[in-house]
Short mmCIF file of C-alpha atoms and ligand atoms in Angstrom, two decimals:
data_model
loop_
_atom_site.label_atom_id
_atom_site.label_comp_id
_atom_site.label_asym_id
_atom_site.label_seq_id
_atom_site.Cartn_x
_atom_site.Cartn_y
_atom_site.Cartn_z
CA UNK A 471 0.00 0.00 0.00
CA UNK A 472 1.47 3.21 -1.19
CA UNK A 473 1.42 5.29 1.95
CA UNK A 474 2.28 9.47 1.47
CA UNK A 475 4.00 10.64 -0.66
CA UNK A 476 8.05 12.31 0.33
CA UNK A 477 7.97 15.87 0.27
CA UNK A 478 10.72 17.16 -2.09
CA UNK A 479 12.11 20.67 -1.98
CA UNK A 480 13.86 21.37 -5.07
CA UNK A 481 15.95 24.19 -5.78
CA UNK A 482 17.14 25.90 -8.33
CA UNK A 483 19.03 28.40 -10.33
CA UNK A 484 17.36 28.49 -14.16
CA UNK A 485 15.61 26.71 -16.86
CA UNK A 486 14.11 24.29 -14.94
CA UNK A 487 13.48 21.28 -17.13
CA UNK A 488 15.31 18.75 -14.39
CA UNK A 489 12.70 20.33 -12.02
CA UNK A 490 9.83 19.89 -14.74
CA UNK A 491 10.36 15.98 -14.81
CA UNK A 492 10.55 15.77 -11.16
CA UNK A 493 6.91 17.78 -10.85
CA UNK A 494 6.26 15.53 -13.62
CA UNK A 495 7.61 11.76 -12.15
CA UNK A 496 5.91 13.12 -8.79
CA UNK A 497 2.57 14.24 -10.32
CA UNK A 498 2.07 10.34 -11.55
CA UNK A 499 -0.41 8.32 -9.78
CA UNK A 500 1.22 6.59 -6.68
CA UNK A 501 4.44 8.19 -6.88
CA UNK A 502 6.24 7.87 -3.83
CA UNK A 503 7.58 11.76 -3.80
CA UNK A 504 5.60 14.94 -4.85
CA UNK A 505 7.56 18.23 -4.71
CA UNK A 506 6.24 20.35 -2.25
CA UNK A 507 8.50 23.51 -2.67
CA UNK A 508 10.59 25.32 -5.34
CA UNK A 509 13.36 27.85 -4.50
CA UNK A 510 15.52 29.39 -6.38
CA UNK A 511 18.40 31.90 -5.90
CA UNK A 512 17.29 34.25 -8.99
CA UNK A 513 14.21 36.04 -9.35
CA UNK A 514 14.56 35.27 -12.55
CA UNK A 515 14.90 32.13 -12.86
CA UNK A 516 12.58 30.46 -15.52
CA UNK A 517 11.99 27.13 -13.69
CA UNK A 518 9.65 29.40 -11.11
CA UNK A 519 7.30 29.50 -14.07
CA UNK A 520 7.11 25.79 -14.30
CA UNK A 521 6.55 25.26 -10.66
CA UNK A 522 3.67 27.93 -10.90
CA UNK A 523 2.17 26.45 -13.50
CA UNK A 524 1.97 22.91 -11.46
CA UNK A 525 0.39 24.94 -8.05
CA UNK A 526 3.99 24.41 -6.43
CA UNK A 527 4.93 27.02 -3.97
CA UNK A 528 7.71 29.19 -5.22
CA UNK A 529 10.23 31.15 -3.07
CA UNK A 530 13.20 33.56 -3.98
CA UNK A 531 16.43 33.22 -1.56
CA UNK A 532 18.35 36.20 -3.44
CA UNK A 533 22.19 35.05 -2.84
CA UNK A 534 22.84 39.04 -4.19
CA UNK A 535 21.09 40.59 -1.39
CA UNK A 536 22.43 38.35 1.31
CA UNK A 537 26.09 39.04 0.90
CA UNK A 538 26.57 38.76 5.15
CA UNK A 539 28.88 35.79 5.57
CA UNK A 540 26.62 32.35 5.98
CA UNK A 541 23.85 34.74 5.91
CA UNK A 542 22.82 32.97 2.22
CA UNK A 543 23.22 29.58 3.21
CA UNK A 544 20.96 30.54 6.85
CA UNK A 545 18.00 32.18 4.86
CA UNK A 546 17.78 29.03 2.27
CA UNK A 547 18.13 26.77 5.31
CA UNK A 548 15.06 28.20 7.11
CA UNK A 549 13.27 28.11 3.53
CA UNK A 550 13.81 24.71 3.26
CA UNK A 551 13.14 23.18 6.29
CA UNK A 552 9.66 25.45 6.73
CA UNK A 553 8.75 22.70 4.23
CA UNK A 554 10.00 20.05 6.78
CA UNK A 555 11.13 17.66 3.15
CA UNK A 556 12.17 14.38 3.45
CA UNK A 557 14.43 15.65 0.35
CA UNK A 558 16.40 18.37 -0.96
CA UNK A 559 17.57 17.91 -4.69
CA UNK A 560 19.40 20.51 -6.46
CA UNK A 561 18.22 20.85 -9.71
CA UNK A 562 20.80 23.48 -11.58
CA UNK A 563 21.46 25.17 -8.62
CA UNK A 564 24.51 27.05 -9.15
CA UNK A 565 25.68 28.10 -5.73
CA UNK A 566 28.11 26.53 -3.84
CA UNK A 567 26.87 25.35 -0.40
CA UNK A 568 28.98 25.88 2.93
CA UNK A 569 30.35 22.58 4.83
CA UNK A 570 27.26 23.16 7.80
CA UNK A 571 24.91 23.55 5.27
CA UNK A 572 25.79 19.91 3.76
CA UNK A 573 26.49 18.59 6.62
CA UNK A 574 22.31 19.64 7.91
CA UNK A 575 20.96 17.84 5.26
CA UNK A 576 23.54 14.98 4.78
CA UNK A 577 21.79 11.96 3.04
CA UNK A 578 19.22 13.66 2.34
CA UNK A 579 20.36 15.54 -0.53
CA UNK A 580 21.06 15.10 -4.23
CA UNK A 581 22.49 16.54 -7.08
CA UNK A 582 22.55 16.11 -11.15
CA UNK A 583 25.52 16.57 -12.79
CA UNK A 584 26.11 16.91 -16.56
CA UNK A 585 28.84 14.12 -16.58
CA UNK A 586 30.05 11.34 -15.71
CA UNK A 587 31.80 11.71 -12.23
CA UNK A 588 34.14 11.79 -10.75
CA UNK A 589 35.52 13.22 -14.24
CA UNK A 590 34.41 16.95 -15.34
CA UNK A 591 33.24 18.28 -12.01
CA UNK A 592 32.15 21.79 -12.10
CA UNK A 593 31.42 23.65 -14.60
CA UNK A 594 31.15 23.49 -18.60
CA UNK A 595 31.15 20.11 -18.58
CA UNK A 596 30.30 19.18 -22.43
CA UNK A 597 33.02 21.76 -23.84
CA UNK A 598 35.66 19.96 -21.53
CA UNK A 599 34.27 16.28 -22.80
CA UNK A 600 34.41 17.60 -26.45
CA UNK A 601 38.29 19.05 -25.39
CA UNK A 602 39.30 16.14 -23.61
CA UNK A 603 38.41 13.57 -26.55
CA UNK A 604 35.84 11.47 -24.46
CA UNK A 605 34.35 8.75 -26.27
CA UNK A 606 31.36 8.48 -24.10
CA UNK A 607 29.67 11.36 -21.61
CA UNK A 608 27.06 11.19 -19.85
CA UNK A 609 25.13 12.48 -16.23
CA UNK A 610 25.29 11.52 -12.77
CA UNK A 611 23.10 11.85 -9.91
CA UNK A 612 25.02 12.25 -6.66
CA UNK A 613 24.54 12.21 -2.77
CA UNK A 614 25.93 16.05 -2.03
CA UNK A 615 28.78 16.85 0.13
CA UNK A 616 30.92 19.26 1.08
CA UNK A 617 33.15 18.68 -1.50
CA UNK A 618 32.01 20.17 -5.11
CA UNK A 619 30.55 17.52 -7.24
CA UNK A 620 32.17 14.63 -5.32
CA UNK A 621 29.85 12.72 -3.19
CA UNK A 622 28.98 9.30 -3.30
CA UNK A 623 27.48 8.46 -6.63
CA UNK A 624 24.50 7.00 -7.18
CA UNK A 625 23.40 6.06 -10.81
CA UNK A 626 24.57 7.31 -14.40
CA UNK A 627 23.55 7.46 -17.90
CA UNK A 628 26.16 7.27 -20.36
CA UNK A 629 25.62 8.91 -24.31
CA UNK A 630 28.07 8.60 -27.00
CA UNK A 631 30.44 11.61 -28.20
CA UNK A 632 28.81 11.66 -31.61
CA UNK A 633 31.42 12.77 -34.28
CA UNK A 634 30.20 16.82 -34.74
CA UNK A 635 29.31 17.38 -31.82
CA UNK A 636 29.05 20.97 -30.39
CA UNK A 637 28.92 21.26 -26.14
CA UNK A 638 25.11 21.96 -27.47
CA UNK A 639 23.79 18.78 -28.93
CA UNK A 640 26.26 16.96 -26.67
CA UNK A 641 23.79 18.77 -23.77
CA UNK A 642 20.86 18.10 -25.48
CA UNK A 643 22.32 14.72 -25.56
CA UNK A 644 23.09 14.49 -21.92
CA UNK A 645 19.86 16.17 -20.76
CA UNK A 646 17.59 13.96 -22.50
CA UNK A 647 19.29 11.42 -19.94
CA UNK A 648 19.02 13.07 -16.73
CA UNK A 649 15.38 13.68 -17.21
CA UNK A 650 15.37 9.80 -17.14
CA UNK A 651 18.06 9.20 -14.03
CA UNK A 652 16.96 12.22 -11.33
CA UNK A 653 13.44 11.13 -11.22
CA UNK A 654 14.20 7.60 -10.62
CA UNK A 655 16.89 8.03 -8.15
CA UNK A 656 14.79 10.61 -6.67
CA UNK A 657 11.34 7.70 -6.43
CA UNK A 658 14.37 5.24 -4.80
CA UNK A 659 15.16 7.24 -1.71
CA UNK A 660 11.85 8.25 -0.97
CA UNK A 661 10.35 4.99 -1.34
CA UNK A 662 12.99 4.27 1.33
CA UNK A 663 15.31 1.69 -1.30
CA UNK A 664 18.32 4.59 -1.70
CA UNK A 665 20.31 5.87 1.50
CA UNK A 666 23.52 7.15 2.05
CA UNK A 667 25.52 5.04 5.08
CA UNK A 668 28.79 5.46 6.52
CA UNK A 669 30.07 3.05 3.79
CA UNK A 670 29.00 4.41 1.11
CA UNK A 671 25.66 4.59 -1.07
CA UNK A 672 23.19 1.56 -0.21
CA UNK A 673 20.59 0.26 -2.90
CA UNK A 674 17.85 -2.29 -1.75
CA UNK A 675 19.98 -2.98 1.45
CA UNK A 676 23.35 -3.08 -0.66
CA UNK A 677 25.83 -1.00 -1.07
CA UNK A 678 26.89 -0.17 -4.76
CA UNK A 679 30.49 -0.76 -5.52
CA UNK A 680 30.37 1.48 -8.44
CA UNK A 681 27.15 3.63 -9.70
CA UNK A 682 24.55 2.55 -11.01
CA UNK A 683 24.46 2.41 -15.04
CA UNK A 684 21.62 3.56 -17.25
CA UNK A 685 22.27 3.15 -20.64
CA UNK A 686 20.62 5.34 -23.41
CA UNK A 687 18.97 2.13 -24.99
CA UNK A 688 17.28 -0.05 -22.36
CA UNK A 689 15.28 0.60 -19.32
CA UNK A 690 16.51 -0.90 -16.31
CA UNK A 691 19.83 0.28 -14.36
CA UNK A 692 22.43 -2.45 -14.51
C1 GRF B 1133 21.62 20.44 -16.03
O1 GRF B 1133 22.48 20.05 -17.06
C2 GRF B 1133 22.12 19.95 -14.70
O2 GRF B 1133 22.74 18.71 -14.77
C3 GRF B 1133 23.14 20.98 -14.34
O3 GRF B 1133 22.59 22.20 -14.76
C4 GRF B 1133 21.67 21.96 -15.82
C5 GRF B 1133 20.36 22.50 -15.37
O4 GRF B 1133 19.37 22.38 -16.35
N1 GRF B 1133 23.46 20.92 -12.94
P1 GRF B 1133 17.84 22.56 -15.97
O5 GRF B 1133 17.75 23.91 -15.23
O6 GRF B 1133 17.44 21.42 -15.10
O7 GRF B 1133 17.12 22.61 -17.27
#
């Protein structure tokens, strides 16, 4: 018996479309998640529309106007946890988070990445993949630490480097993917199946020696 649903707070710093298929995956009948909450750091961001649009409560936590040290990461804190979420995922957020900050919501917080981790942390991922000669790119959703882009890993989908490529259809690429891999990491943890342990990331009572892999062309995660 599905009992309710995880509340998810997601935040963000843009477009939005990794925040659409969340609303989307947690719209769908007996999800196990719904997101409750939608902040972002810019007024301006675009995904606030989307979130509107679903009835999601929208909130603004202005990084430019809180410029007091930790007075940023304190305001998005108490924005958060007003929602009381069983989940925080970062969905193109693009401010780095202070050590306490992680260390509040420590395994209970994930990230999407636009590569495959641990290579091309940070930004302008796909223009360093095209640079570096990578046969194979991809996304990866992450447990988030204090470390940038380098907590425990919890599933990826790999693409291939398609001769021509531009960092823009390599994104597109890459994108299509992590609209597949957020939601369903995201319906893991809160249907309790995902955690984060002192060894590492733990699946269905295991823990993963190495991510999880989606590939473009099948379904399940092997
Ligand atoms: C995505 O590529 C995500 O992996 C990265 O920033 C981008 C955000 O896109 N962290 P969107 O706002 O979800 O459309």
């Amino acid at each position: 018996m599905p009992g309710t649903p995880m509340s998810v707070v997601v935040l963000i710093s843009g477009r939005g479309s990794n925040l659409q298929a969340l609303i989307d995956a947690g719209a769908a009948r007996e999800a196990p998640f719904a997101v409750r909450a939608v902040i972002s750091n810019r007024p301006d961001a675009a995904g606030l529309e989307r979130a509107r649009r679903a009835g999601i409560p929208t909130e603004v936590v202005n990084h430019r106007t809180l410029r007091a040290p930790g007075a940023f990461d304190a305001a998005l804190r108490a924005a958060i946890d007003r929602h009381d979420p069983g989940l925080v995922a970062l969905a193109g957020f693009m401010r780095i988070l202070g050590a306490d900050f992680v260390s509040h919501y420590r395994g209970r917080i994930l990230n999407i990445h636009p590569s495959l981790l641990p290579r091309f942390r940070g930004l302008d991922t796909h223009r360093r993949a095209l640079q570096a000669g990578v046969s194979e790119h991809g996304a990866s959703v992450h447990f988030v630490t204090a470390e940038l882009d380098g907590g425990p890993v919890v599933i990826q989908a790999r693409v291939p480097v398609l001769p021509g490529d531009d960092p823009d259809t390599l994104a597109a690429r890459v994108l299509e993917q992590e609209h597949r891999i957020y939601p369903l990491a995201v319906a893991w943890f809160a249907a309790g199946r995902l955690r984060l342990g002192e060894d590492g990331v733990h699946l269905d009572g295991r823990v993963l020696t190495r991510p999880l892999s989606l590939r473009p062309d099948t379904r399940a995660p092997v």
